[in-house]
Amino acid sequence: MIEQELARSDIPFERQYLSSEVITDGWNILAKAPGRKDKKPLLFIFHLDTTPPGSHVEPYLENGRIMSRGNSVLGADGKLPIAVVLEAVSQLKAAGESGRPLELLFTVCQELGMQGTRYADYSKIESEEALVPDHYVTGEVLLQTPARYYIHVELTGNSSHVIHDMDLSGNALAAAVQIIHQIPVGRVSGNLNINIFDLVSLSSSNIVPGHARFDMEIRCFGKDVWEKISDKVQKTADLTAEQLNCRCLLRMEKDVPEADFSANADMIRRLQTVYERSGIPMKLARSFGFMDSTYTNQIGIRTLPIGLTIHHSHSVREYVVEEDMKTMLELIKNIIRDF
C-alpha cells in the first residue's frame, strides 16, 4: 500500500530486502522526494508495523476523534507519521513549494526491537540529519531514550506427587512466584521501569512443578541503575531458590543501548525556530519508549525523535484528534520548508 501511495505521488522508491537476522515477510522501503538543490537532504524514518491486535482495523470518525471499532488498535503508532508526512509532501508539491529534499525510510519490525532500522541498508542514504516522528506528544523533542535489558530466570526443583510433598520444598513454580513477589514492577523511579512477562510452568494437576521460568524487561537511564537492580534481582533469586530447595539460573542480556541526542544542539536550535513559527511550544523531554533514532544516531546520522500526538497508544482505546492532525500537518510542512 505504501509503494502504491508513493507511486501515485511520483516519489521514487526502492525495496530493501533484509538479511536473515530479521524474520519477516516484508521489506524496508527507501523513497526520495526532490527539493531545493541548495539544501542537503533530510531523512524521515517511519515504521510499517503496529502493535497487535491490528489485523481487522475499522477506522471511523466520531466527535472529532479518529478511532477503530471493535477489538483492534487503530495503529496510529506507525501510521500517523506516515500519513502526515506524505500529506505534507503532497500539499507542498501541489502548491509549487519546495523545501529540503527528503529521504523517507519505511521500516519493518520496529515493534519487535527496531529490527528494520538495526539492519537497514544505509549505503544509498545521503542524509546527515534525521527526524523520527515516533513520540506521542506534539511539541516534545526527546533528548534521551533508555537502555533495555532482559533478565531470563529459570528455576529447577523436584517434581513429585502432591500428596508426598506437603511443603513447598522443590516447587519451582512457588519459587518463581516468591521471587516475582519481591521485585518492584512498573515505573519504579524516574530512571527505572520493570516489566515481568512470560511466566511458564507446565505440569500435571497432581504433580508439584519441578520447572518454571519467567522473563524481565528492564528499561533504565544510567549504568549504575542497571547494576543496582540486576544485583538485587540476582541476590533475591538465588536466596529464594535456595530456601525452597531449587536451583536458579539467571541469564542477562543487553538489547538496546541508551541514547543521548543532546549533542545535536544545533539541530535543536533550528527546530526550536520552526516550532515557534508554527505556534507550537517546543519542550525538551525524555521517554521510556524506544525509537529507530537510537540506531541512526549511533551510526552517525544525527537524529532527533519528535512527537506527534496519539492518545492511548498501544491499546484498543487508541485515537487521534482530527484538529490535532491539522496542527501536526502544518508543523511538518514548516519543517520541510525551513528546517
XYZ file of N, CA and C in Angstrom, residues 40-204:
495
model
N 20.717 20.260 1.721
C 21.051 18.854 1.922
C 19.788 18.076 2.285
N 19.733 16.795 1.940
C 18.522 16.018 2.236
C 18.334 15.785 3.731
N 17.071 15.608 4.100
C 16.674 15.298 5.474
C 15.990 13.944 5.473
N 16.391 13.085 6.396
C 15.829 11.739 6.484
C 14.693 11.699 7.503
N 13.528 11.193 7.082
C 12.443 10.842 7.994
C 12.404 9.319 8.092
N 12.205 8.806 9.294
C 12.117 7.352 9.483
C 10.756 7.005 10.073
N 10.096 6.029 9.462
C 8.784 5.557 9.912
C 8.836 4.039 10.083
N 7.927 3.498 10.886
C 7.833 2.037 10.938
C 6.474 1.583 10.429
N 6.495 0.499 9.662
C 5.299 -0.006 8.989
C 4.453 -0.910 9.878
N 5.053 -1.477 10.908
C 4.298 -2.401 11.762
C 3.617 -1.651 12.895
N 2.558 -2.248 13.418
C 1.862 -1.716 14.588
C 1.792 -2.824 15.640
N 1.358 -2.442 16.832
C 1.190 -3.453 17.866
C -0.116 -4.218 17.651
N -0.195 -5.469 18.077
C -1.448 -6.210 17.995
C -2.408 -5.781 19.097
N -3.711 -6.051 18.939
C -4.357 -6.660 17.773
C -4.660 -5.603 16.711
N -4.183 -5.829 15.483
C -4.358 -4.811 14.457
C -4.671 -5.347 13.081
N -5.241 -6.553 13.022
C -5.481 -7.166 11.707
C -6.878 -6.894 11.154
N -7.762 -6.304 11.964
C -9.123 -6.019 11.491
C -9.502 -4.588 11.865
N -8.680 -3.631 11.412
C -8.895 -2.233 11.755
C -10.079 -1.685 10.954
N -11.019 -1.078 11.669
C -12.163 -0.427 11.033
C -12.225 1.013 11.558
N -11.505 1.928 10.913
C -11.436 3.291 11.436
C -12.745 4.051 11.220
N -13.047 4.957 12.136
C -14.220 5.819 11.989
C -13.967 7.131 12.721
N -14.712 8.161 12.336
C -14.580 9.491 12.920
C -15.819 9.801 13.736
N -15.624 10.156 15.007
C -16.747 10.475 15.883
C -16.314 11.544 16.871
N -17.097 12.620 16.937
C -16.808 13.732 17.846
C -15.382 14.261 17.680
N -14.930 14.306 16.433
C -13.611 14.840 16.149
C -12.461 13.905 16.430
N -12.763 12.633 16.778
C -11.724 11.649 17.072
C -11.717 10.548 16.021
N -10.532 10.170 15.586
C -10.367 9.028 14.683
C -10.038 7.820 15.544
N -10.884 6.794 15.466
C -10.736 5.605 16.305
C -10.920 4.354 15.450
N -10.805 3.202 16.074
C -11.073 1.934 15.400
C -12.158 1.186 16.153
N -13.093 0.622 15.402
C -14.168 -0.133 16.036
C -13.660 -1.489 16.528
N -14.373 -2.016 17.527
C -14.097 -3.382 17.954
C -12.788 -3.531 18.685
N -12.308 -4.770 18.685
C -11.126 -5.128 19.456
C -9.872 -5.046 18.586
N -9.536 -3.845 18.154
C -8.338 -3.660 17.336
C -7.750 -2.288 17.610
N -6.433 -2.211 17.675
C -5.793 -0.903 17.778
C -6.013 -0.140 16.477
N -6.008 1.174 16.566
C -6.070 1.997 15.357
C -4.776 1.867 14.560
N -3.676 1.745 15.279
C -2.379 1.635 14.607
C -1.789 2.985 14.262
N -2.257 4.049 14.949
C -1.701 5.382 14.709
C -0.211 5.415 15.019
N 0.219 4.620 15.995
C 1.647 4.466 16.266
C 2.240 3.678 15.103
N 2.810 4.401 14.193
C 3.284 3.829 12.941
C 2.620 4.520 11.773
N 1.299 4.504 11.734
C 0.572 5.029 10.574
C 0.459 6.553 10.561
N 0.250 7.165 11.740
C 0.029 8.609 11.784
C 1.188 9.404 11.179
N 2.448 9.175 11.596
C 3.541 9.951 10.997
C 3.642 9.765 9.482
N 3.389 8.545 9.006
C 3.426 8.304 7.560
C 2.380 9.157 6.861
N 1.143 9.134 7.385
C 0.056 9.888 6.772
C 0.355 11.383 6.763
N 0.831 11.914 7.883
C 1.078 13.351 7.997
C 2.199 13.799 7.072
N 3.306 13.063 7.046
C 4.446 13.476 6.221
C 4.117 13.343 4.736
N 3.488 12.256 4.319
C 3.145 12.110 2.902
C 2.133 13.169 2.467
N 1.193 13.507 3.353
C 0.238 14.575 3.018
C 0.953 15.917 2.930
N 1.899 16.170 3.804
C 2.666 17.418 3.755
C 3.433 17.529 2.441
N 4.071 16.444 2.033
C 4.809 16.439 0.763
C 3.854 16.704 -0.395
N 2.694 16.073 -0.364
C 1.703 16.235 -1.428
C 1.204 17.677 -1.519
N 0.890 18.271 -0.370
C 0.370 19.637 -0.377
C 1.417 20.649 -0.834
N 2.655 20.479 -0.400
C 3.713 21.387 -0.827
C 3.947 21.280 -2.329
N 3.908 20.081 -2.833
C 4.101 19.871 -4.271
C 2.967 20.508 -5.066
N 1.729 20.338 -4.600
C 0.571 20.916 -5.286
C 0.625 22.436 -5.280
N 1.207 23.009 -4.230
C 1.304 24.464 -4.137
C 2.532 25.017 -4.851
N 3.337 24.139 -5.431
C 4.535 24.562 -6.139
C 5.655 24.999 -5.219
N 5.595 24.572 -3.958
C 6.632 24.929 -2.995
C 7.679 23.814 -2.918
N 8.890 24.225 -2.607
C 9.936 23.222 -2.405
C 10.721 23.560 -1.150
N 11.153 22.565 -0.477
C 11.958 22.738 0.722
C 13.154 21.818 0.649
N 13.517 21.221 1.785
C 14.649 20.295 1.773
C 14.296 19.038 1.000
N 15.221 18.502 0.246
C 14.995 17.167 -0.320
C 14.796 16.178 0.832
N 13.933 15.198 0.630
C 13.624 14.248 1.692
C 14.022 12.838 1.298
N 14.545 12.112 2.264
C 14.705 10.667 2.156
C 13.767 10.056 3.188
N 12.942 9.130 2.741
C 11.913 8.535 3.592
C 12.212 7.046 3.730
N 12.561 6.630 4.944
C 12.867 5.218 5.197
C 11.714 4.596 5.979
N 11.026 3.643 5.357
C 9.925 2.914 5.990
C 10.462 1.553 6.406
N 10.352 1.221 7.677
C 10.989 0.006 8.177
C 9.974 -1.006 8.703
N 10.382 -2.252 8.705
C 9.586 -3.340 9.284
C 10.103 -3.653 10.685
N 9.281 -4.335 11.454
C 9.694 -4.950 12.724
C 10.238 -3.961 13.755
N 9.739 -2.730 13.757
C 10.166 -1.799 14.794
C 9.659 -2.230 16.158
N 8.425 -2.704 16.194
C 7.827 -3.113 17.470
C 8.457 -4.399 18.005
N 9.274 -5.049 17.206
C 9.952 -6.275 17.627
C 11.430 -6.021 17.912
N 11.753 -4.791 18.320
C 13.133 -4.491 18.669
C 13.854 -3.656 17.636
N 13.095 -2.869 16.855
C 13.683 -1.961 15.859
C 14.582 -2.698 14.866
N 14.142 -3.909 14.497
C 14.961 -4.755 13.634
C 15.156 -4.154 12.241
N 14.105 -3.537 11.705
C 14.213 -2.978 10.363
C 15.249 -1.878 10.274
N 15.342 -1.060 11.301
C 16.343 0.014 11.311
C 17.717 -0.519 11.669
N 17.745 -1.462 12.574
C 19.021 -2.017 13.028
C 19.785 -2.652 11.865
N 19.044 -3.276 10.935
C 19.694 -3.996 9.832
C 19.407 -3.358 8.472
N 19.026 -2.088 8.455
C 18.743 -1.401 7.191
C 20.019 -1.202 6.382
N 19.846 -1.003 5.077
C 20.952 -0.686 4.183
C 21.048 0.835 4.081
N 22.088 1.415 4.658
C 22.254 2.864 4.660
C 23.181 3.344 3.547
N 23.622 2.449 2.686
C 24.614 2.813 1.666
C 24.077 3.827 0.656
N 22.753 3.868 0.468
C 22.169 4.804 -0.504
C 21.509 6.009 0.159
N 21.710 6.151 1.448
C 21.161 7.295 2.167
C 22.223 8.384 2.252
N 21.874 9.563 1.779
C 22.801 10.687 1.747
C 22.639 11.611 2.942
N 21.523 11.553 3.625
C 21.216 12.494 4.698
C 22.230 12.396 5.831
N 22.575 13.575 6.365
C 23.414 13.653 7.546
C 22.589 13.933 8.799
N 21.289 14.269 8.594
C 20.380 14.560 9.693
C 19.086 13.785 9.496
N 18.455 13.418 10.611
C 17.213 12.654 10.535
C 16.257 13.084 11.634
N 14.966 12.960 11.344
C 13.915 13.139 12.331
C 13.102 11.859 12.392
N 12.763 11.441 13.611
C 11.959 10.236 13.813
C 10.682 10.637 14.548
N 9.558 10.801 13.839
C 8.301 11.199 14.488
C 7.576 9.996 15.082
N 8.079 9.537 16.231
C 7.551 8.302 16.824
C 7.317 8.458 18.324
N 7.166 9.696 18.766
C 6.806 10.001 20.151
C 5.362 10.493 20.132
N 4.691 10.579 21.283
C 3.239 10.724 21.290
C 2.720 12.114 21.672
N 3.602 13.104 21.786
C 3.150 14.435 22.198
C 3.712 15.474 21.232
N 2.833 16.142 20.479
C 3.277 17.192 19.573
C 3.925 18.311 20.375
N 5.113 18.713 19.945
C 5.859 19.758 20.641
C 7.030 19.222 21.435
N 6.957 17.945 21.816
C 8.068 17.373 22.572
C 9.153 16.848 21.634
N 10.372 17.201 21.964
C 11.560 16.703 21.262
C 12.403 15.976 22.295
N 12.759 14.737 22.007
C 13.411 13.908 23.021
C 14.922 14.082 23.003
N 15.467 14.175 24.216
C 16.917 14.242 24.382
C 17.511 12.911 24.806
N 16.682 12.024 25.377
C 17.190 10.739 25.870
C 16.146 9.650 25.702
N 16.601 8.467 25.379
C 15.789 7.262 25.469
C 16.614 6.203 26.211
N 15.971 5.239 26.868
C 16.695 4.379 27.817
C 17.398 3.200 27.156
N 18.232 2.572 27.959
C 18.753 1.247 27.593
C 17.698 0.210 27.952
N 17.707 -0.898 27.228
C 16.816 -2.007 27.573
C 17.639 -3.269 27.796
N 17.351 -3.915 28.922
C 17.992 -5.178 29.275
C 16.908 -6.235 29.484
N 17.279 -7.494 29.270
C 16.412 -8.611 29.609
C 17.113 -9.476 30.654
N 16.332 -9.965 31.602
C 16.824 -10.972 32.547
C 15.934 -12.198 32.400
N 16.537 -13.332 32.102
C 15.817 -14.593 31.946
C 16.098 -15.457 33.181
N 15.048 -15.845 33.879
C 15.183 -16.580 35.142
C 14.606 -17.982 34.978
N 15.386 -18.977 35.331
C 14.944 -20.372 35.212
C 15.141 -21.076 36.550
N 14.082 -21.720 37.041
C 14.104 -22.450 38.311
C 13.924 -23.939 38.056
N 14.769 -24.740 38.685
C 14.646 -26.197 38.603
C 14.548 -26.762 40.014
N 13.460 -27.478 40.285
C 13.258 -28.067 41.603
C 13.140 -29.567 41.519
N 12.186 -30.126 42.245
C 11.993 -31.573 42.270
C 10.521 -31.902 42.032
N 10.248 -32.510 40.900
C 8.874 -32.941 40.635
C 8.520 -34.114 41.543
N 7.308 -34.064 42.097
C 6.853 -35.179 42.931
C 5.338 -35.140 43.004
N 4.753 -36.230 43.472
C 3.303 -36.274 43.617
C 2.867 -35.343 44.743
N 1.737 -34.682 44.567
C 1.317 -33.659 45.528
C 1.117 -34.214 46.943
N 0.682 -35.449 47.083
C 0.410 -35.956 48.430
C 1.694 -36.335 49.161
N 2.809 -36.386 48.426
C 4.083 -36.700 49.061
C 4.912 -35.462 49.342
N 4.418 -34.283 48.987
C 5.184 -33.051 49.169
C 4.265 -32.014 49.797
N 4.152 -32.065 51.119
C 3.199 -31.212 51.817
C 3.722 -29.790 52.029
N 5.028 -29.552 51.816
C 5.529 -28.180 51.896
C 5.932 -27.712 50.499
N 6.601 -26.599 50.411
C 6.951 -26.032 49.109
C 8.342 -26.444 48.645
N 9.002 -27.318 49.367
C 10.364 -27.701 49.028
C 10.426 -28.313 47.634
N 11.239 -27.723 46.766
C 11.412 -28.238 45.416
C 10.361 -27.786 44.438
N 9.407 -26.953 44.877
C 8.355 -26.467 43.986
C 8.896 -25.266 43.199
N 9.234 -25.501 41.945
C 9.867 -24.446 41.137
C 8.913 -23.294 40.852
N 7.635 -23.617 40.662
C 6.659 -22.550 40.412
C 6.503 -21.654 41.642
N 6.435 -22.262 42.826
C 6.337 -21.473 44.054
C 7.561 -20.581 44.224
N 8.727 -21.097 43.877
C 9.946 -20.293 43.969
C 9.886 -19.108 43.008
N 9.430 -19.361 41.782
C 9.327 -18.277 40.798
C 8.374 -17.192 41.279
N 7.227 -17.621 41.818
C 6.227 -16.657 42.289
C 6.772 -15.829 43.449
N 7.483 -16.474 44.362
C 8.031 -15.733 45.501
C 9.109 -14.746 45.061
N 9.896 -15.122 44.067
C 10.904 -14.185 43.534
C 10.205 -12.979 42.909
N 9.196 -13.250 42.076
C 8.462 -12.170 41.405
C 7.835 -11.224 42.423
N 7.315 -11.803 43.499
C 6.645 -11.003 44.531
C 7.593 -9.976 45.165
N 8.886 -10.267 45.136
C 9.855 -9.373 45.780
C 10.455 -8.338 44.832
N 10.082 -8.388 43.557
C 10.651 -7.477 42.564
C 9.651 -6.353 42.270
N 10.041 -5.095 42.397
C 9.127 -3.990 42.061
C 8.877 -3.967 40.557
N 7.655 -3.653 40.163
C 7.315 -3.612 38.744
C 6.667 -2.274 38.406
N 6.623 -1.969 37.110
C 6.081 -0.702 36.653
C 7.137 0.387 36.706
N 6.697 1.642 36.827
C 7.613 2.776 36.906
C 8.176 2.845 38.318
N 9.297 2.202 38.511
C 9.907 2.105 39.839
C 10.459 3.454 40.282
N 11.052 4.191 39.342
C 11.585 5.519 39.633
C 11.642 6.294 38.329
N 12.124 7.517 38.392
C 12.263 8.310 37.182
C 13.304 7.770 36.236
N 14.114 6.808 36.698
C 15.167 6.234 35.858
C 15.009 4.741 35.608
N 13.918 4.148 36.088
C 13.805 2.696 36.027
C 12.370 2.241 35.795
N 12.188 1.363 34.819
C 10.893 0.733 34.561
C 11.114 -0.772 34.407
N 10.291 -1.578 35.106
C 10.451 -3.032 35.085
C 9.140 -3.688 34.695
N 9.218 -4.650 33.793
C 8.059 -5.460 33.429
C 8.438 -6.934 33.513
N 7.576 -7.731 34.125
C 7.772 -9.181 34.217
C 6.751 -9.849 33.313
N 7.212 -10.803 32.485
C 6.321 -11.416 31.498
C 6.725 -12.872 31.258
N 5.831 -13.579 30.583
C 6.085 -14.976 30.167
C 6.460 -15.907 31.319
N 5.663 -15.881 32.380
C 5.830 -16.888 33.430
C 5.266 -18.208 32.916
N 6.114 -19.246 32.879
C 5.722 -20.537 32.327
C 6.129 -21.641 33.296
N 5.160 -22.527 33.611
C 5.463 -23.708 34.412
C 4.424 -24.766 34.065
N 4.806 -25.739 33.263
C 3.875 -26.763 32.795
C 3.987 -28.009 33.667
N 2.828 -28.483 34.107
C 2.825 -29.658 34.984
C 1.435 -30.271 34.999
N 1.369 -31.543 35.304
C 0.070 -32.182 35.529
C -0.524 -31.677 36.839
